Coordinates of C-alpha atoms and ligand atoms in Angstrom, one line a residue:
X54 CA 5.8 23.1 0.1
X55 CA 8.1 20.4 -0.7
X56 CA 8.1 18.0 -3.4
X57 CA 6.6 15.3 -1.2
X58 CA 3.8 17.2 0.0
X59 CA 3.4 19.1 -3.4
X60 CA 3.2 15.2 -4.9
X61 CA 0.5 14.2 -2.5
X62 CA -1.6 17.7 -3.1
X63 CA -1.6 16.0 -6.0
X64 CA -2.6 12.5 -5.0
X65 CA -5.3 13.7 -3.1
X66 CA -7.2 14.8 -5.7
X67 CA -7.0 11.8 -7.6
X68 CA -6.9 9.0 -5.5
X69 CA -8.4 8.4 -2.4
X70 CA -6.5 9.6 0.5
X71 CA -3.7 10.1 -1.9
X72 CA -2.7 6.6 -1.5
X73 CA -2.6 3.5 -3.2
X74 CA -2.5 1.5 0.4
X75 CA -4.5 3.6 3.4
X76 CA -1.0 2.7 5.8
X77 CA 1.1 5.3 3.5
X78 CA -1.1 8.2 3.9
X79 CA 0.0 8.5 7.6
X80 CA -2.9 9.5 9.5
X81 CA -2.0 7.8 12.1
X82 CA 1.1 9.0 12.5
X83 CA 0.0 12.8 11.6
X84 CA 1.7 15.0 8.7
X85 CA 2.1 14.0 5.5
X86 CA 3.9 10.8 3.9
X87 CA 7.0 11.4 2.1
X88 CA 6.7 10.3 -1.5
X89 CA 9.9 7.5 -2.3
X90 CA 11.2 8.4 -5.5
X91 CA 14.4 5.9 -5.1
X92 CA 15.8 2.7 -3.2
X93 CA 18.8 1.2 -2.4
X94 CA 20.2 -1.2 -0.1
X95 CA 18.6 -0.6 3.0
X96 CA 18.3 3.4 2.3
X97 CA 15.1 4.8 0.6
X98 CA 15.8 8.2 -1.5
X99 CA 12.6 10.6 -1.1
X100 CA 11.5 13.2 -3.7
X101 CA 13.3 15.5 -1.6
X102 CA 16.7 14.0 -1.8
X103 CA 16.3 12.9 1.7
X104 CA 18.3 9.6 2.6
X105 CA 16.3 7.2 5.4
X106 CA 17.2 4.1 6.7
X107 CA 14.4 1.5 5.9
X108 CA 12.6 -0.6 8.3
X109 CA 9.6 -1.0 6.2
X110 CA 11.3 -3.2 3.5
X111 CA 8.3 -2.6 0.8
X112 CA 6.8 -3.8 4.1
X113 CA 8.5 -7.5 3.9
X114 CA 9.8 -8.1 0.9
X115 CA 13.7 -6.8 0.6
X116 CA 14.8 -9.0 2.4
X117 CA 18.1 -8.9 0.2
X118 CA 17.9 -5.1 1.0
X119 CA 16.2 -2.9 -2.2
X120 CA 17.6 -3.1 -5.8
X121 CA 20.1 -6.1 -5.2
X122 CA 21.6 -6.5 -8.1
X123 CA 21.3 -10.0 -8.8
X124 CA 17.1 -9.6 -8.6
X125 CA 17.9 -6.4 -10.5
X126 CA 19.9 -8.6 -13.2
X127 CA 17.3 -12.1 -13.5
X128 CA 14.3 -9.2 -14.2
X129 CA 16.6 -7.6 -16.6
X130 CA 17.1 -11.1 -18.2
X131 CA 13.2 -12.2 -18.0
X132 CA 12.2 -8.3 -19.6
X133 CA 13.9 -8.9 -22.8
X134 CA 12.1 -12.6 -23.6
X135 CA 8.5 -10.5 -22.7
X136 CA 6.4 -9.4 -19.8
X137 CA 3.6 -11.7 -19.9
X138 CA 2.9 -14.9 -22.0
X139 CA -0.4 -16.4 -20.7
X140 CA 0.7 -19.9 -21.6
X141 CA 2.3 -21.4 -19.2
X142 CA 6.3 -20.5 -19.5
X143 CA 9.4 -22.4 -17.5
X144 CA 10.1 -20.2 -14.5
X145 CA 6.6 -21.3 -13.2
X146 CA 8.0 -25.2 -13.4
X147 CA 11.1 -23.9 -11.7
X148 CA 9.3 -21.6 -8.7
X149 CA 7.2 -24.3 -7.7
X150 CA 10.1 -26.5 -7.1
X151 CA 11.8 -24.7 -5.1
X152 CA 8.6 -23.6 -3.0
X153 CA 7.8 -27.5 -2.6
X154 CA 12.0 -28.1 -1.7
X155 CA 11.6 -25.0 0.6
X156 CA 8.4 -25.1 2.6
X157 CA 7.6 -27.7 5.2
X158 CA 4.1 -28.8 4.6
X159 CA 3.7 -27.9 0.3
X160 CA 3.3 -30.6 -2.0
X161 CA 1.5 -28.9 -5.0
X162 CA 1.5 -25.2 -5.5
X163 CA -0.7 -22.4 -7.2
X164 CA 1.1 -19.0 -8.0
X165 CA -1.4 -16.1 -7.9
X166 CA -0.8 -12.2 -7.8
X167 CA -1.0 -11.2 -4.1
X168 CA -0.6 -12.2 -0.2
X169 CA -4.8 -11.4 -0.6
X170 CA -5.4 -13.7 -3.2
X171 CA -3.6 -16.4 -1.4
X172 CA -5.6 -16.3 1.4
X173 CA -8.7 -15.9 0.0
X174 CA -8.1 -18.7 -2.6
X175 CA -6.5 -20.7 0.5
X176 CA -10.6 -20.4 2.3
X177 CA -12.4 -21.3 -0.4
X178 CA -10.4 -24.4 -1.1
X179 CA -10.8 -25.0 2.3
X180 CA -14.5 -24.6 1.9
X181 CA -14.9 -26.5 -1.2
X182 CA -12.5 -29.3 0.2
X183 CA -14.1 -30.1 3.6
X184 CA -17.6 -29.5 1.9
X185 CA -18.2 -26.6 5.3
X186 CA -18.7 -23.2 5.2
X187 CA -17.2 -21.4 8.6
X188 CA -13.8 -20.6 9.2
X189 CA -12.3 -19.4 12.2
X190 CA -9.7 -16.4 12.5
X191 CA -8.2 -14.4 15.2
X192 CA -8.7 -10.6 16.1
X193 CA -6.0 -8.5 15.0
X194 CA -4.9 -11.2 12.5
X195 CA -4.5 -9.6 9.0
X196 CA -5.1 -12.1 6.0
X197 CA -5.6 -9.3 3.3
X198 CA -8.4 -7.3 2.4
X199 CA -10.7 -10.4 2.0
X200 CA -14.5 -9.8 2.4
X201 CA -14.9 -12.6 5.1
X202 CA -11.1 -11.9 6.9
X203 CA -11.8 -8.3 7.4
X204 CA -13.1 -8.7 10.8
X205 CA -11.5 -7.6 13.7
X206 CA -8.3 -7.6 10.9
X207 CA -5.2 -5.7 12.3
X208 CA -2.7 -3.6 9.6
X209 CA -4.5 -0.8 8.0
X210 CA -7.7 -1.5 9.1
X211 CA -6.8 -1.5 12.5
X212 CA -4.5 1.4 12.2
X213 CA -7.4 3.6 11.2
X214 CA -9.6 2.3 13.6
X215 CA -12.0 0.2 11.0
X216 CA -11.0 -3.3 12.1
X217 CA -14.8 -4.3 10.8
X218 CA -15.0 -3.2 7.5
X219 CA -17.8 -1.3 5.7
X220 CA -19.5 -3.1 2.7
X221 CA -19.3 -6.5 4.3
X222 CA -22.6 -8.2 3.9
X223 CA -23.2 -9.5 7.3
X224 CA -24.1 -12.9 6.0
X225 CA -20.2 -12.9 4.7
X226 CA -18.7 -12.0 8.4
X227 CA -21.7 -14.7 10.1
X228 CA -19.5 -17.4 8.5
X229 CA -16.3 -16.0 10.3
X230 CA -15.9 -16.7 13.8
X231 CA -13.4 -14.7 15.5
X232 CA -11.7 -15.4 18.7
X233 CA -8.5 -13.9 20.7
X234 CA -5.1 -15.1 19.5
X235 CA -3.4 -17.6 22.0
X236 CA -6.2 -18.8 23.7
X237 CA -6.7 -22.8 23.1
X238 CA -10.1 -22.7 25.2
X239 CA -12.0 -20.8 23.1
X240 CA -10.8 -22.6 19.7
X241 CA -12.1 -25.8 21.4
X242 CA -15.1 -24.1 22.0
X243 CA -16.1 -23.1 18.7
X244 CA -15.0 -26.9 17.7
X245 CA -17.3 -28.2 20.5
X246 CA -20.3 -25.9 19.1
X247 CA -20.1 -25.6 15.5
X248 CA -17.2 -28.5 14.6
X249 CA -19.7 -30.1 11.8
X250 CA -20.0 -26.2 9.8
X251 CA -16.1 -25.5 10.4
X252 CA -13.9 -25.7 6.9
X253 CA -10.6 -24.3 8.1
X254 CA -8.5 -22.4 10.8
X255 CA -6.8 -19.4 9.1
X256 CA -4.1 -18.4 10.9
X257 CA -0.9 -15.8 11.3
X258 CA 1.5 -18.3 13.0
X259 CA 3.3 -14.9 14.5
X260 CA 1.0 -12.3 14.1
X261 CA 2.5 -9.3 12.2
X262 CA 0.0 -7.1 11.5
X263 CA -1.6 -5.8 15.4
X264 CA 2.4 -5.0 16.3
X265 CA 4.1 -8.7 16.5
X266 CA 2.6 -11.3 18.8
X267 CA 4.8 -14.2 19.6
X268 CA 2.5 -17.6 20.6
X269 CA 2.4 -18.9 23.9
X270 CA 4.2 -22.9 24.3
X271 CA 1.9 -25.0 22.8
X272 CA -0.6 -22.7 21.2
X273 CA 0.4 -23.4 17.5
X274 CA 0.7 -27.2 18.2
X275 CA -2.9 -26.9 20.0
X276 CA -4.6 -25.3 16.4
X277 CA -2.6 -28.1 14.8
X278 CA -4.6 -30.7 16.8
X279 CA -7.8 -29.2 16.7
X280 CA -8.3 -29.1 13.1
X281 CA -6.7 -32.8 13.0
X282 CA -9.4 -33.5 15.4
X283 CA -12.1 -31.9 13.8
X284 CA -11.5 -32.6 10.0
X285 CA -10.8 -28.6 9.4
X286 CA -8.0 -27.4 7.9
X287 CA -5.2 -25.0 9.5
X288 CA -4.2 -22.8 6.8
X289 CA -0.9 -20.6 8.3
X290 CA -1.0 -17.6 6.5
X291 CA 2.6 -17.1 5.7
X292 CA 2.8 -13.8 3.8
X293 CA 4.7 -11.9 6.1
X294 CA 6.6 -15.0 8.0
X295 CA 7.6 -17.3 5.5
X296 CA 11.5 -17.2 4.0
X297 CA 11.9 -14.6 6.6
X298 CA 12.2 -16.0 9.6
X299 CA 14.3 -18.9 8.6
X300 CA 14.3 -19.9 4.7
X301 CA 11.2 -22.5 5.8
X302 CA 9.0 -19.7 7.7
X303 CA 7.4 -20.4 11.5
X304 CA 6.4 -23.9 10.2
X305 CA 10.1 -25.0 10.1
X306 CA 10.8 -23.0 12.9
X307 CA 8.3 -24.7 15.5
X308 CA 7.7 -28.1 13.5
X309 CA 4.1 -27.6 13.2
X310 CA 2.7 -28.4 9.6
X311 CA -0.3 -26.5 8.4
X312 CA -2.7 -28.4 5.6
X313 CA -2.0 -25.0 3.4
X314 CA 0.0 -22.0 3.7
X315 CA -0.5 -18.4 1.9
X316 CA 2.7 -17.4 1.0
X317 CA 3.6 -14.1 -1.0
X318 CA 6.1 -10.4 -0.3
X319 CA 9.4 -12.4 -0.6
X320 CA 8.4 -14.9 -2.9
X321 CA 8.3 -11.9 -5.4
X322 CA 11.3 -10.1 -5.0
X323 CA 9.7 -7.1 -4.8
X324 CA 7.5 -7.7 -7.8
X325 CA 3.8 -8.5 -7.3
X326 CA 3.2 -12.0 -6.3
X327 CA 1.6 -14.8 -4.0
X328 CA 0.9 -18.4 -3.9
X329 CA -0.6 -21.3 -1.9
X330 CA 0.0 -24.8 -1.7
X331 CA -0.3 -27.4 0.9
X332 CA -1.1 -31.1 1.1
X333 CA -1.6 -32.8 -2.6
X334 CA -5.2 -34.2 -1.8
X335 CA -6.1 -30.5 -0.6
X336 CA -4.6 -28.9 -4.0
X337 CA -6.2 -31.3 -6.3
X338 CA -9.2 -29.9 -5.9
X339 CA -8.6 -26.5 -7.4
X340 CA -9.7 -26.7 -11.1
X341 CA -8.9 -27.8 -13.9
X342 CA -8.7 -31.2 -11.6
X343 CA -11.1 -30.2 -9.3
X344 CA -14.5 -28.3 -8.7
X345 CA -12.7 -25.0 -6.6
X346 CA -12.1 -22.3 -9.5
X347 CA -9.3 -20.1 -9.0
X348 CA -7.3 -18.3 -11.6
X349 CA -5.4 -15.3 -12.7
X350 CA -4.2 -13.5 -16.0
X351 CA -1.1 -12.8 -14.2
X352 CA -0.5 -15.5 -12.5
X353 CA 2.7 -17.2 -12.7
X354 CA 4.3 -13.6 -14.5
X355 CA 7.6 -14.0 -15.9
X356 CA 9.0 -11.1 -14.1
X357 CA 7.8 -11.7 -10.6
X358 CA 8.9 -15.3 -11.5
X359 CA 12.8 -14.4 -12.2
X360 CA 12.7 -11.9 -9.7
X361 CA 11.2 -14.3 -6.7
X362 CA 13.4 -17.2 -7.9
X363 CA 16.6 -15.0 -7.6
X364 CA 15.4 -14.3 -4.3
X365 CA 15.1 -17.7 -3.2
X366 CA 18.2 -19.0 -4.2
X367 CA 20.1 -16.8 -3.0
X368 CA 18.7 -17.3 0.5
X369 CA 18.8 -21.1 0.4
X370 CA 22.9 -20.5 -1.4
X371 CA 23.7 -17.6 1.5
X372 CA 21.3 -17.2 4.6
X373 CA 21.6 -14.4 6.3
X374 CA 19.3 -15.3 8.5
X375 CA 21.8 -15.9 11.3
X376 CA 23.3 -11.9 10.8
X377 CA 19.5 -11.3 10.9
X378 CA 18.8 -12.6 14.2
X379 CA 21.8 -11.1 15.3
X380 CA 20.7 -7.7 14.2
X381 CA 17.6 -7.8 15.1
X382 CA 18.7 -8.8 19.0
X383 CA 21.1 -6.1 18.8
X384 CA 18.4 -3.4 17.7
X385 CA 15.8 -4.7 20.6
X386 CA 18.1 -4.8 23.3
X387 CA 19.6 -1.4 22.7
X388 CA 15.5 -0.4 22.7
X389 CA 14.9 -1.9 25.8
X390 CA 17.8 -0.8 27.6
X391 CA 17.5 2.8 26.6
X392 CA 13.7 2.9 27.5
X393 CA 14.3 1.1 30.7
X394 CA 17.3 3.7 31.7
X395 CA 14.3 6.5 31.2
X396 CA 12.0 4.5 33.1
X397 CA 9.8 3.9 29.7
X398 CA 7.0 1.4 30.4
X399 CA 8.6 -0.5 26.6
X400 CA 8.2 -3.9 25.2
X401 CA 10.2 -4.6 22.1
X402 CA 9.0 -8.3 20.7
X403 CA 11.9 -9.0 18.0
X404 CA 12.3 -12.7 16.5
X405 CA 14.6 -13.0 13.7
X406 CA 14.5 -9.7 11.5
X407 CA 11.5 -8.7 12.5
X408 CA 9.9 -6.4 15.4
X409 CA 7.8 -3.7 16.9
X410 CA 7.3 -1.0 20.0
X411 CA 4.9 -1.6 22.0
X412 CA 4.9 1.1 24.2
X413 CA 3.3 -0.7 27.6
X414 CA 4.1 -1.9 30.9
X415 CA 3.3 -5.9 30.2
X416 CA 3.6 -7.9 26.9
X417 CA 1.9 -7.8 24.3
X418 CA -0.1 -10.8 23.7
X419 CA -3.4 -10.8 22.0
X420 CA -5.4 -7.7 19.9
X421 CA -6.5 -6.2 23.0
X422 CA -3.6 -5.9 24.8
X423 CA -1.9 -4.3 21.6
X424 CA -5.4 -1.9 21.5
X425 CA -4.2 -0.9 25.1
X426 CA -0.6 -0.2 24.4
X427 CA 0.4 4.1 24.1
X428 CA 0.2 4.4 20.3
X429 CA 0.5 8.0 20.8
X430 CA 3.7 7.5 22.5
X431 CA 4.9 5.4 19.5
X432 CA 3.8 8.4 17.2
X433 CA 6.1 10.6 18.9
X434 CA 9.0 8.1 18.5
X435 CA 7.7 7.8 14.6
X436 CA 8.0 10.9 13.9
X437 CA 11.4 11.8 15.7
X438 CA 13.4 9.1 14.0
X439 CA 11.7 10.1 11.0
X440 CA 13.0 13.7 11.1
X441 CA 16.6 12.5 11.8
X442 CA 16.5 10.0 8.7
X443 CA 15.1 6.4 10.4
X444 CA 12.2 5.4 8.8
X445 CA 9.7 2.8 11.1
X446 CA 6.1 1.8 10.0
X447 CA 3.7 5.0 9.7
X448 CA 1.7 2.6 12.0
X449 CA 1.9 1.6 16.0
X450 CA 0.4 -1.9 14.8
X451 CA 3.0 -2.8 11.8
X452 CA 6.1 -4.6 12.6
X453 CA 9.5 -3.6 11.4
X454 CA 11.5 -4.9 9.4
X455 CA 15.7 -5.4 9.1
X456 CA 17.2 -6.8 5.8
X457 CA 20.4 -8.0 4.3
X458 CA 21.9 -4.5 3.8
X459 CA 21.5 -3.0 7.2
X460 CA 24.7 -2.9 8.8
X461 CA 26.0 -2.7 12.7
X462 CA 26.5 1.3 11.3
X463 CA 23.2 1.7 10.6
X464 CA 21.7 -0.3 13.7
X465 CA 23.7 1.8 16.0
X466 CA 22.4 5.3 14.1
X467 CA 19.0 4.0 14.3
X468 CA 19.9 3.1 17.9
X469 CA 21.1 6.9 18.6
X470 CA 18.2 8.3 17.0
X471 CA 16.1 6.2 19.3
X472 CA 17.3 7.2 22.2
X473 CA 16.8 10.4 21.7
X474 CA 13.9 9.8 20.6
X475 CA 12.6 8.3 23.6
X476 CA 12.1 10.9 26.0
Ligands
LIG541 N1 -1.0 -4.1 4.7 C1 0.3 -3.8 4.5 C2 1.1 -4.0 5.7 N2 0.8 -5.0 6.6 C3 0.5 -2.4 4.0 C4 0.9 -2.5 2.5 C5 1.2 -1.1 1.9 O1 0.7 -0.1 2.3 O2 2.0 -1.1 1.0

């Protein structure tokens, strides 16, 4: 037994699955997850002295690539004034404005401790805002482990084939109404039935979490002007989007503004965080102005702040989102070209730094066309790249992820292992 599987021998006995996140226990992958024990750059050290190129990022976060040193140096900085205050400190002052400078459609913000906590604060403000009690998602759209957003959610509940949670009250999931992702008709449908009882349309602008789904033309724009319409309010969830693809997210990308957006991963810098914020009238409402209670022992933590601000300004003082983009096309077309030479039915969505393998004959489009992709296929390719040191998601619904320290060497290794891979 190595140490990794010695380690989660271990685990198993103590923690459910062995895991602190059902995704990293591997099961649908098959064999055992490797146990991390360092990271740098884009390189993850296992307990077994194993080096693997990383294209799970903390699953979004390292965007900078892991243990940059100026993040590294700002935590460093923050750890010798204390960990945790609860009175409001300066780096909250200083996150918020750069988070209202940064994002598109935030006027007031609220830091909180998790992408989850976001969303679900984003609903019931929402709610408690527009005085109505549905909300509308999409299937295969992953907002967090949220009571009434775990239906039909993509990420690990998808993965192990639970998209409906157990120990949901159904009168929670009555006052979600899910419909397919980039279908307009059926989002004016549920406005022309239950508009009066609909508080918000929650929202992956790209969905990352069933694969990645890329909108059709005018789908984003059309949930943009049913909620105007229909006094609800679009909420984008953000989590895995925003500062990524482009400093401003999808919402500067396309030029559609949501009323709030959950934003959190990259905001951190690796440390836990998450926020929301959107239009000031919206915001105002959350107490101590307002009626919505939300709050958080943690919230605003001196750590997470120094780390997430270092983040921040170094992506709005160098972007690398261009050398992302380039990456990412690079990676994606070298896919695509090697699957098409061995006649592999392969669809490689990519935008930005971000992508996924789809192993099907047509794209990828809405949750059941990702269902009906080959995730088999993809476990094969999984767990060849794994063995020659390229680490993808332990998931055929997670999307990949390429950060600051990946290289053209590395692209082209994971390239050559891919290849091989594919047969
Ligand atoms: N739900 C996360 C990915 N979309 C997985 C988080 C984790 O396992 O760390």
């Amino acid at each position: 037994m190595n140490q990794s599987e010695e380690l989660f021998e271990r685990a198993k006995k103590l923690i459910p699955g062995g895991v602190n996140s059902p995704v990293r226990a591997f099961r649908s992958v098959g064999g055992s997850p490797f146990f991390t024990k360092k990271a740098s750059g884009c390189r993850l050290t296992t307990a077994d002295d194993r080096e693997l190129i990383d294209y799970v990022c903390t699953w979004g976060p390292a965007i900078h690539g892991h243990d940059h040193q100026v993040i590294r140096e700002a935590v460093a900085e923050a750890l010798a004034k204390g960990t945790s205050f609860g009175t409001p400190g300066p780096a909250e002052v200083e996150m918020a404005e750069l988070l209202v400078e940064i994002v598109p459609s935030v006027e007031k913000v609220r830091m909180c401790n998790s992408g989850t906590e976001a969303t679900m604060s984003s609903i019931r403000l929402a709610r408690g805002f527009t005085g109505r009690s549905k909300i509308i998602k999409f299937a295969g759209c992953y907002h967090g482990h949220v009571d009434s957003l775990l239906v039909k959610a993509g990420s690990g509940a998808l993965t192990l084939g639970n998209p409906d949670s157990a120990g949901i009250p159904e009168s929670f999931a009555k006052e979600t109404i899910v419909l397919p992702y980039n279908d307009l008709q059926s989002v004016q449908d549920a406005f022309a039935q239950s508009g009066e009882d609909i508080a918000a349309i929650i929202v992956e602008p790209y969905p990352a979490n069933c694969g990645l789904i890329l909108p059709e033309d005018g789908y984003l724009e059309g949930l943009r002007k049913a909620c105007s319409d229909n006094g609800a309010v679009l909420i984008f969830d953000e989590v895995m989007t925003g500062f990524r693809l482009g400093i401003g997210g999808v919402q500067e990308r396309t030029g559609v503004t949501p009323d709030l957006t959950a934003m959190g991963k990259i905001i951190g810098g690796g440390l836990p965080v998450g926020a929301f914020g959107g239009k000031v009238e919206i915001m105002d409402c959350l107490a101590p102005l307002g009626p919505v209670y939300q709050a958080g022992t943690l919230s605003g933590n001196p750590l997470a702040m120094a780390a997430g601000i270092a983040s921040l300004r170094m992506l709005k003082d160098t972007p690398p989102y261009e050398r992302l983009e380039q990456l990412g096309a690079m990676l994606a077309r070298g896919i695509r070209e090697a699957a098409e030479k061995k006649g592999i039915a392969l669809q490689v969505p990519q935008v930005g730094s971000m992508f996924c393998l789809f192993f099907s004959e047509s794209p990828v489009g809405n949750f059941e066309q990702a269902l009906a992709t080959d995730a088999d296929a993809f476990k094969k390719v999984f767990q060849a790249c794994l063995a020659n040191g390229i680490y993808l998601p332990p998931s055929a619904y997670e999307t990949c992820f390429i950060s600051a320290a990946h290289g053209e060497d590395e692209i082209s290794r994971t390239l050559e292992q891919v290849r091989l891979a594919l047969s």
